[in-house]
Coordinates of C-alpha atoms and ligand atoms in Angstrom, one line a residue:
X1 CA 111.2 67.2 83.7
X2 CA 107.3 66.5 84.2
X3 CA 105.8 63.7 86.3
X4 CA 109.4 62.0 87.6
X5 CA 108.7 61.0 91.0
X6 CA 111.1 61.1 94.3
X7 CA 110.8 58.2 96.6
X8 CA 111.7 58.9 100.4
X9 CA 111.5 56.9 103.3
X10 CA 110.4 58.0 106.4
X11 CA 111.8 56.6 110.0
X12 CA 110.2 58.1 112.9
X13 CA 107.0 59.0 112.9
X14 CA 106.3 61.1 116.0
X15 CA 105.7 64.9 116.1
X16 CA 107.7 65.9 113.2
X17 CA 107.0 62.3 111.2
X18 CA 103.7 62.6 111.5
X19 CA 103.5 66.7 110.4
X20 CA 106.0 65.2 107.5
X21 CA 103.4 62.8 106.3
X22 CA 100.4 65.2 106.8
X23 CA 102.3 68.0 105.0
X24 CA 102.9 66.0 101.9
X25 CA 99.7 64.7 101.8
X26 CA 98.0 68.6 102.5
X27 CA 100.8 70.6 100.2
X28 CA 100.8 67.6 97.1
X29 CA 99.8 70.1 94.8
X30 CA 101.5 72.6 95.5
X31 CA 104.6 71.3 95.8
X32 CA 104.2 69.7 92.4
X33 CA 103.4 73.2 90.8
X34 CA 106.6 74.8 92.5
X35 CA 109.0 71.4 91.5
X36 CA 107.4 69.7 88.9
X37 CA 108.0 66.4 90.8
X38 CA 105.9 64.2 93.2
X39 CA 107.6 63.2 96.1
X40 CA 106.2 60.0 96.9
X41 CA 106.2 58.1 100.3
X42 CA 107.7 54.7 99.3
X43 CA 107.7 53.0 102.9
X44 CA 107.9 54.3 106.3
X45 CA 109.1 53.2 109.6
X46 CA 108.1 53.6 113.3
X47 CA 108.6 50.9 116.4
X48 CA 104.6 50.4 116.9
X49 CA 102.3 49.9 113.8
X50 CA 99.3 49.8 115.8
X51 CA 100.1 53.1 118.2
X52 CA 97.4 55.8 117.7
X53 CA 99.2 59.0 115.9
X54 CA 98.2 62.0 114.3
X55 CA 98.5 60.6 110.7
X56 CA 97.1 58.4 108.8
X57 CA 99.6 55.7 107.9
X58 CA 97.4 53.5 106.0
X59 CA 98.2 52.2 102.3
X60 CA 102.4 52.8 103.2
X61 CA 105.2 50.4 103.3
X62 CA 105.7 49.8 106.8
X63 CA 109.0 48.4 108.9
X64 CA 109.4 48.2 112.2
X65 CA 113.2 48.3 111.8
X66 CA 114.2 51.8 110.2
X67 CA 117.4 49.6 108.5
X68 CA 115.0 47.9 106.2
X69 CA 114.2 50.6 104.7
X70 CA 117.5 51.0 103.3
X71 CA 117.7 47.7 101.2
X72 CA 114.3 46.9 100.6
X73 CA 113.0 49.9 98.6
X74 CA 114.6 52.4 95.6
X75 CA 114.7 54.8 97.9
X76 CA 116.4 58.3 96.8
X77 CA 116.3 59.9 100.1
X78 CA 116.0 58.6 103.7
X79 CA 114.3 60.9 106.3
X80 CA 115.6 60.5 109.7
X81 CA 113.0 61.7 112.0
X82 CA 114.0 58.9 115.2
X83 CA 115.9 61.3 116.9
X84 CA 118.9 60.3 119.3
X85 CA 122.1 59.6 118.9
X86 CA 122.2 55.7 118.6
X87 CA 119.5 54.2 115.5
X88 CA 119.0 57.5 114.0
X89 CA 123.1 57.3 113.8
X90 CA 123.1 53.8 112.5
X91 CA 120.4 54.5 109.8
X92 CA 122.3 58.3 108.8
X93 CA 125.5 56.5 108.2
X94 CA 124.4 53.3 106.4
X95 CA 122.4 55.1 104.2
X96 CA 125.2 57.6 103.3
X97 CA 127.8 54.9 102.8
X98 CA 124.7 53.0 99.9
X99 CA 124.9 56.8 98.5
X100 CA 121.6 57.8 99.7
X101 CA 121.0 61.3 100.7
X102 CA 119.2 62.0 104.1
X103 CA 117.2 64.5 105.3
X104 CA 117.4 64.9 109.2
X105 CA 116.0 67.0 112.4
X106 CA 118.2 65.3 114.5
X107 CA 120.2 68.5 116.4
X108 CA 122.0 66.0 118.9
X109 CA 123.5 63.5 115.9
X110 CA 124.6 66.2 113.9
X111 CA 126.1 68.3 117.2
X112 CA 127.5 64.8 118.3
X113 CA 128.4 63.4 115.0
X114 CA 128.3 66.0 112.3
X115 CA 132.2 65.9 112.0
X116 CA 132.1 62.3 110.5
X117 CA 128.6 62.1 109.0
X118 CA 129.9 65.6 107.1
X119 CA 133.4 63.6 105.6
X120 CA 131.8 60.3 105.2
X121 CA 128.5 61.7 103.2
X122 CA 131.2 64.0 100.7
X123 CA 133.0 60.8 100.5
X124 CA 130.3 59.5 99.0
X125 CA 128.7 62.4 97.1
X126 CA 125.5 62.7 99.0
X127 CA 123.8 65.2 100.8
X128 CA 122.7 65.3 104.7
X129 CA 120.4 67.9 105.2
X130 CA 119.5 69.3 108.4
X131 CA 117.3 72.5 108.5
X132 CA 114.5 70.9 110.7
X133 CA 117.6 70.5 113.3
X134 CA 117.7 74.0 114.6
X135 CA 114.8 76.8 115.0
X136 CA 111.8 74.6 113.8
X137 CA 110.4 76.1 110.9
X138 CA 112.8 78.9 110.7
X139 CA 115.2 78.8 107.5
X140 CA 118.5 79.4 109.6
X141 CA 120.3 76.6 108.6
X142 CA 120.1 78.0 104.9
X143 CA 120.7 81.4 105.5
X144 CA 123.9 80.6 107.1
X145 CA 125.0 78.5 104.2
X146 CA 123.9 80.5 101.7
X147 CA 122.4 83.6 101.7
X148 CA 125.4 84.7 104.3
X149 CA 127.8 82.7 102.7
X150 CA 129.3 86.5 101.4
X151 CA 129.7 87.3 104.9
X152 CA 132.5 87.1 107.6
X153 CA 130.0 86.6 110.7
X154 CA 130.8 88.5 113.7
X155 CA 128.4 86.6 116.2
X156 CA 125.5 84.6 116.5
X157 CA 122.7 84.9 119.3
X158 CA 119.4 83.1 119.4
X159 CA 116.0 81.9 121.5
X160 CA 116.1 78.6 119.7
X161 CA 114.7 76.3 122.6
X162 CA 110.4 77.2 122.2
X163 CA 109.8 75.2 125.6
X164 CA 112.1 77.2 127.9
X165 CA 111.0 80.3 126.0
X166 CA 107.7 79.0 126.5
X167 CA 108.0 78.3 130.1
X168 CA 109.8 81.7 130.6
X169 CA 106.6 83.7 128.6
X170 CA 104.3 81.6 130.4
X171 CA 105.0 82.3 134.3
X172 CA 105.6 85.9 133.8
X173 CA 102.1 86.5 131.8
X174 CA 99.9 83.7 133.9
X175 CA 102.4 83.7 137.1
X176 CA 101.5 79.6 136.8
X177 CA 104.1 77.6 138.4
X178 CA 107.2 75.8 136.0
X179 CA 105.6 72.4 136.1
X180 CA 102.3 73.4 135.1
X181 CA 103.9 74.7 132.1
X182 CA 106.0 72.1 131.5
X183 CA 102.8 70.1 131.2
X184 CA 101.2 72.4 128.7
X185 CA 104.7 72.3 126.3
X186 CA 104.7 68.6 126.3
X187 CA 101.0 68.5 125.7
X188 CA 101.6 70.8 122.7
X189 CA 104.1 68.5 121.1
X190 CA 107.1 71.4 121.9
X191 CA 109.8 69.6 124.7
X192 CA 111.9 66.6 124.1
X193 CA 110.9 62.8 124.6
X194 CA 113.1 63.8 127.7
X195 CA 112.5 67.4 128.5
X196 CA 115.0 67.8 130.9
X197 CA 117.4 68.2 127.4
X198 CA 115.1 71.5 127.5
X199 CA 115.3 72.8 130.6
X200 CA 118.5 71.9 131.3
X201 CA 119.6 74.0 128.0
X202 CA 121.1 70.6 126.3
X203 CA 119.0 70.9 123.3
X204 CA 120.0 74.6 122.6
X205 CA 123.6 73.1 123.3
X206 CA 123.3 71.2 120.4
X207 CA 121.6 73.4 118.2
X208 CA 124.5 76.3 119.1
X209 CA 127.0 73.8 118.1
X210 CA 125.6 73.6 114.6
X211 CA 124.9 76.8 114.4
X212 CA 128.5 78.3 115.6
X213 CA 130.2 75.6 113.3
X214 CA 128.2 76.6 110.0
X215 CA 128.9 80.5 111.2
X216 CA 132.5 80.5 111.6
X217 CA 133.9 77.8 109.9
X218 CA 134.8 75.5 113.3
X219 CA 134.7 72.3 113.3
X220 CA 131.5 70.9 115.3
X221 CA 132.7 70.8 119.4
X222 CA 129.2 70.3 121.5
X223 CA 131.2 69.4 124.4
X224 CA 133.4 73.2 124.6
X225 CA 130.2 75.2 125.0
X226 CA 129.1 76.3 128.3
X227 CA 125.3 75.4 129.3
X228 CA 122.7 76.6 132.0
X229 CA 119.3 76.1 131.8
X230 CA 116.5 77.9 133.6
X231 CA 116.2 75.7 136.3
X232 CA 116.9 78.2 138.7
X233 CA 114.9 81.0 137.6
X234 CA 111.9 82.4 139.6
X235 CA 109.0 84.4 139.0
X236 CA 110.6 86.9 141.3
X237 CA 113.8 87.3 138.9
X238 CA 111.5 87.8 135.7
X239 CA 109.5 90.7 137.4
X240 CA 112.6 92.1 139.2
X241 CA 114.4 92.0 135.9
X242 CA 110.9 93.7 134.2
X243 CA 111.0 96.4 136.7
X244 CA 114.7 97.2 136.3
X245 CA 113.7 96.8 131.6
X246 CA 114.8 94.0 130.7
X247 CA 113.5 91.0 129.9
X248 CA 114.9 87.2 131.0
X249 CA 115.5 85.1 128.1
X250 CA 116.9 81.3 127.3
X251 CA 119.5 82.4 124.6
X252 CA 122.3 80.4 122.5
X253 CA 125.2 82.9 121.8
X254 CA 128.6 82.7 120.0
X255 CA 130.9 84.9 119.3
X256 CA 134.2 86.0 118.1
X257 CA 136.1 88.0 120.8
X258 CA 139.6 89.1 120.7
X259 CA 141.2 85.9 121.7
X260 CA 139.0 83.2 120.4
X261 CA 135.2 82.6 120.2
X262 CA 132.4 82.3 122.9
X263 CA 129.8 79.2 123.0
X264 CA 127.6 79.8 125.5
X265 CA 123.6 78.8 126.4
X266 CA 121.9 80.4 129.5
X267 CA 119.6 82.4 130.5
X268 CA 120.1 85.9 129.7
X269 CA 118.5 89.8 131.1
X270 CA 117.7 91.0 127.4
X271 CA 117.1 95.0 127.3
X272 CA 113.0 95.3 126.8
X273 CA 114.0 97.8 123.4
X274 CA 115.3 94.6 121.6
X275 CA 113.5 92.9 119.0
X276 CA 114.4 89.9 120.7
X277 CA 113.1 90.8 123.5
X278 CA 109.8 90.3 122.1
X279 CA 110.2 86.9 120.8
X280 CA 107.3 84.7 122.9
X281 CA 106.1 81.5 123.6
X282 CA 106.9 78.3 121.4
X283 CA 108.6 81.2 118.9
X284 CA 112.4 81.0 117.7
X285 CA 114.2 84.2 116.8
X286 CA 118.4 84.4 115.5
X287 CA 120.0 87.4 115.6
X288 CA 122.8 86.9 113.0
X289 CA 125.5 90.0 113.1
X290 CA 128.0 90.2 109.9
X291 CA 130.4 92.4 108.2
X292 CA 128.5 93.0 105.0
X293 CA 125.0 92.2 105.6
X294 CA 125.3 93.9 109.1
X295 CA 122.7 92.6 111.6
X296 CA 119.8 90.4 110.6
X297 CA 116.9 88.9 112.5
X298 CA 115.3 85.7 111.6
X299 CA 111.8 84.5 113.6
X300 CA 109.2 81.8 113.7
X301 CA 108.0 79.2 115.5
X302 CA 110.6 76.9 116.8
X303 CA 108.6 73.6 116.9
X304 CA 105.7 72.0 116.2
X305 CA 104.3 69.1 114.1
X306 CA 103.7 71.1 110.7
X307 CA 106.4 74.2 111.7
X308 CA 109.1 71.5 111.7
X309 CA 107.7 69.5 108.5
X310 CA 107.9 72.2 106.7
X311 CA 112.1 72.4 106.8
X312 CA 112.3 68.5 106.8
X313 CA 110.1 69.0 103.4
X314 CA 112.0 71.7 102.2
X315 CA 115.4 69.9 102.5
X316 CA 113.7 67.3 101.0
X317 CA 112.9 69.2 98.0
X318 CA 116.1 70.7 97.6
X319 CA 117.8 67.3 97.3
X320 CA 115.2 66.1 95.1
X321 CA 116.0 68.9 92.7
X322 CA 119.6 68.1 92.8
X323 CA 118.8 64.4 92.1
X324 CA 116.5 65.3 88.8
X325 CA 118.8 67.7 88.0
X326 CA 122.1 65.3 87.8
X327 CA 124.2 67.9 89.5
X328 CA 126.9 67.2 91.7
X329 CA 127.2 70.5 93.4
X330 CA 126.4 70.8 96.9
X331 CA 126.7 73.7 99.7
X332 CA 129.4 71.4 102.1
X333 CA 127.5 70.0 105.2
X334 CA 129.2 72.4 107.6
X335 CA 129.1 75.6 105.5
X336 CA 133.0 75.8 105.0
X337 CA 134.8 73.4 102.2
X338 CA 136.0 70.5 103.9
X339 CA 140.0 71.1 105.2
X340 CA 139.2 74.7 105.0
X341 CA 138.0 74.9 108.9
X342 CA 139.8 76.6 112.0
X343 CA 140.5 75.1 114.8
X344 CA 140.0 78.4 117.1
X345 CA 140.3 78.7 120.8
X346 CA 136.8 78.5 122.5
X347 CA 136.5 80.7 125.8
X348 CA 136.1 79.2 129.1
X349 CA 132.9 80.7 130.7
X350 CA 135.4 82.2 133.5
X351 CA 136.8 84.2 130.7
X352 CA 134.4 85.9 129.4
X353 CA 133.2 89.6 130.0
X354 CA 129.7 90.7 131.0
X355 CA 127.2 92.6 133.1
X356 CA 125.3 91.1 136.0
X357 CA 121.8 90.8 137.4
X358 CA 122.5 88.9 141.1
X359 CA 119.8 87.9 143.6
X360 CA 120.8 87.8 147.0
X361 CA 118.6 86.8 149.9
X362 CA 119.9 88.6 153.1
X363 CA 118.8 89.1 156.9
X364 CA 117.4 92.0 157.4
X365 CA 119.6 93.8 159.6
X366 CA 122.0 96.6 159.7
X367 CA 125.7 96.5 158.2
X368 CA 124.9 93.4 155.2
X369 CA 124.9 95.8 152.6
X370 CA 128.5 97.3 153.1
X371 CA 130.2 93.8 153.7
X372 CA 128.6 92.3 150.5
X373 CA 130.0 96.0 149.0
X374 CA 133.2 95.5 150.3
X375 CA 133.9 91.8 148.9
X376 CA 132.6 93.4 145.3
X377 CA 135.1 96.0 145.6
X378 CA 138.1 93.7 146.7
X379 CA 137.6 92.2 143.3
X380 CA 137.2 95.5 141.2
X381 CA 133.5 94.8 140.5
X382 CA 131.8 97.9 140.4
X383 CA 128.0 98.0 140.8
X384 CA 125.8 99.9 138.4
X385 CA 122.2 99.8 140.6
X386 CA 120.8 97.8 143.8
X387 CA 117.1 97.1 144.8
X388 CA 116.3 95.9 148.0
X389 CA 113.0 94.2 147.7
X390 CA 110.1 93.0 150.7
X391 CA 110.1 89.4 151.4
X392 CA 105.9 89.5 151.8
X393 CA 106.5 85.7 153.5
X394 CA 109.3 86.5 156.1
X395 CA 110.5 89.9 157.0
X396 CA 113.4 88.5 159.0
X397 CA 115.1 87.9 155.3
X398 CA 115.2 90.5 152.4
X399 CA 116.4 90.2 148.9
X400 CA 118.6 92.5 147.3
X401 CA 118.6 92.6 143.7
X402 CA 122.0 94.4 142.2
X403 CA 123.3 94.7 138.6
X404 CA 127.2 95.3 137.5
X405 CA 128.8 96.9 135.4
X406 CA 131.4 94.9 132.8
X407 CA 133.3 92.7 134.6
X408 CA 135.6 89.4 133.6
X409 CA 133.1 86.7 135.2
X410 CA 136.3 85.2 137.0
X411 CA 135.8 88.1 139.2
X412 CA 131.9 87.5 140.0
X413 CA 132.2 83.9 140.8
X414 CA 135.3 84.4 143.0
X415 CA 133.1 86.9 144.9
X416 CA 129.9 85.2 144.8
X417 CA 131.9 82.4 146.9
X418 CA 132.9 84.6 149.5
X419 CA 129.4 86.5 149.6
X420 CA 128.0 83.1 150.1
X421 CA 129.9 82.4 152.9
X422 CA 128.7 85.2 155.0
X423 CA 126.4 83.8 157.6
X424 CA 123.9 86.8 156.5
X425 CA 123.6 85.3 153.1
X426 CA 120.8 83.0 153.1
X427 CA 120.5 80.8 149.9
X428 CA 122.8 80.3 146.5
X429 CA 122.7 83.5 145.1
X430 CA 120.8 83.8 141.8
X431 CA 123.2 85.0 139.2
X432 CA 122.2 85.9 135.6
X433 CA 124.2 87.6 132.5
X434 CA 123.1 90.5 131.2
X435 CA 123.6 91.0 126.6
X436 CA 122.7 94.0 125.2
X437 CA 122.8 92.2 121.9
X438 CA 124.8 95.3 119.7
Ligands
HSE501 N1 112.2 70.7 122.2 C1 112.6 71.5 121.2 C2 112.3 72.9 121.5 C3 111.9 71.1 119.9 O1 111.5 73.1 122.5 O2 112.7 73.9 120.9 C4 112.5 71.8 118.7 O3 113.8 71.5 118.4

């Protein structure tokens, strides 16, 4: 059908608005020769008319309250580019209660919300699309969905934060301190209006509880999955870890083990021989491992004005097509028919089985070594390799840098405690998971 023409209404128009607006404007044609549509910008909406952005807003529709935008246009699809869990909310669920679909990039509403957005919007026969939400420009959201949707998936691992993994490629390569780069990823448009939800792993929180919901059928649970950030990481671990072949990484994993399923975000020693392991910068890589397809690797740049717009476009496109097309079929919100989702035991982090990187910052003296030994040994840990390093600033303190074998973490937190109670220990000891990722 030639020359029929979408109408969407944009709310939000920082970083991702504003590359939403620009890509339209830079892809009109060809968009129109893939579709056969025009997808036309019938109003938009930001809190400042006047502000000075990256787009040129002139000749649109403009409200200063994203809920006009509902009643005061023919609008076929609202895009909710606000972010947060409190207008962006508001706006999702009014507009999906009128029967307009909605595009999104909102990870915390749908990790905080998806659960009743998902009912209410099939109540009503419209879609809520939310590619933009998790991995920037990669199409992981629609792999899951659909090209997977063959596949039983075994477990899901991913880099999907680009400022930590920014931060994290940043020291190591120009050994500049964490705020300094901090600076340069909210210069470049990458961290969060508050970028403590970065550091602090929240974001990747909510991006994991999208992703493990759409993976193994579950309903959305943001609040069961353990988070860490990379607050305490240090130039020292990231060269330690380099010399011992790894590589430190932010990562996002679930998976199903024997007696439930593991949601977990932290900072991870990755071996160096891992694709993965490779990932840089603002980039995004998923590792997604299932019965059929085996494992696959998806990469790109995790945010970013135009990276993003280009998934809030696509979504937009895809419901477009539906709308011209009259169809009523849609993939379900959360990947698995509505009713049709397990409620499945989700690990607690004490549970869980793994390897160990510690840091331990000692006095230098005889004897520390075999009573730190002798507390791992009381609680079966078993230890693979040690390095004792120099302290170049103080010789009266030394750290020692070990790595264990598989052990219940239970165990390593129980002896961590009484290691840190030794008047030899100086400092919390630095205590990172090790995945080999197979
Ligand atoms: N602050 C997010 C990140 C933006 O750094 O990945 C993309 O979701």
């Amino acid at each position: 059908m030639k020359n029929k023409k979408i109408r969407i209404g944009i709310a939000g128009l920082g970083t991702v608005g504003s590359g939403v607006v620009n890509l339209l404007d830079k892809n009109k044609e060809e968009i129109f020769r893939r579709t056969g549509f025009e997808i036309e910008i019938a109003a938009i909406s930001a809190t400042d008319k006047t502000k000075q952005r990256d787009c040129d807003i002139t000749g649109f529709k403009f409200y200063s309250n994203p809920l006009d935008l509902i009643d005061s246009e023919q609008i076929d699809i609202i895009v909710e580019l606000i972010g947060g869990d409190k207008v962006a909310k508001e706006l999702v669920l009014k507009s999906i209660k009128k029967n307009i679909h909605v595009v999104t990039a909102n990870k915390a509403l749908i990790a905080l919300h998806g659960n009743e957005i998902s009912e209410i919007s099939e109540k009503n026969q419209c879609d809520v699309a939310f590619e933009a939400s998790v991995a920037g420009a990669v199409p992981i959201i629609k792999v899951i969905r659909e090209s997977l949707s063959a596949n039983k998936i075994f477990w899901i691992a991913g880099i999907i934060n680009g400022t930590t993994n920014f931060i994290l490629t940043k020291m190591l390569q120009t050994k500049k301190n964490f705020d300094d780069v901090l600076e340069e990823a909210k210069k470049l448009g990458y961290a969060e209006a508050d970028p403590a939800f970065d550091i602090g792993g929240i974001d990747a929180a909510h991006k994991l509880a999208i992703l493990s919901s759409i993976s193994f059928g579950i309903p959305l649970d943001f609040n069961s999955i353990y988070v860490e950030g990379i607050e305490n990481i240090e130039l020292d671990d990231l060269n330690y870890a380099k010399e011992l072949g790894y590589v430190i990484k932010h990562l996002a994993i679930g998976r199903r083990v024997k007696n439930g399923i593991e949601l977990r975000v932290h900072p991870c020693l990755i071996p160096n021989t891992r694709l993965i392991a490779n990932v840089d910068g603002v980039k995004n890589a998923v590792v997604v491992s299932s019965d059929a397809a085996g494992p696959t690797l998806y990469y790109g740049a995790g945010a970013g004005s135009l990276a993003t717009a280009s998934s809030v476009v696509s979504d937009i496109i895809d419901i477009s097509r539906k709308i011209i097309s009259k169809s009523n079929v849609s993939v379900p919100l959360q990947s698995y028919q509505q009713g049709s989702q397990s409620k499945e035991n989700i690990l607690n982090i004490r549970e869980i089985k793994s390897r160990y990187y510690l840091r331990i910052r000692v006095i230098n003296e005889p004897g520390v070594l075999a009573r730190i030994t002798k507390i791992f040994g009381s609680k079966s840990i078993s230890i693979e390799s040690i390095l004792q390093k120099e302290d170049l600033i103080n010789d009266e303190f030394v750290p020692i840098v070990l790595v264990t074998h598989a052990v219940v973490e239970k165990n390593i937190t129980d002896a961590l405690v009484d290691i840190e109670n030794l008047e030899v220990v100086k400092d919390k000891i630095i205590k990172i998971r090790i995945e080999e990722l197979n």
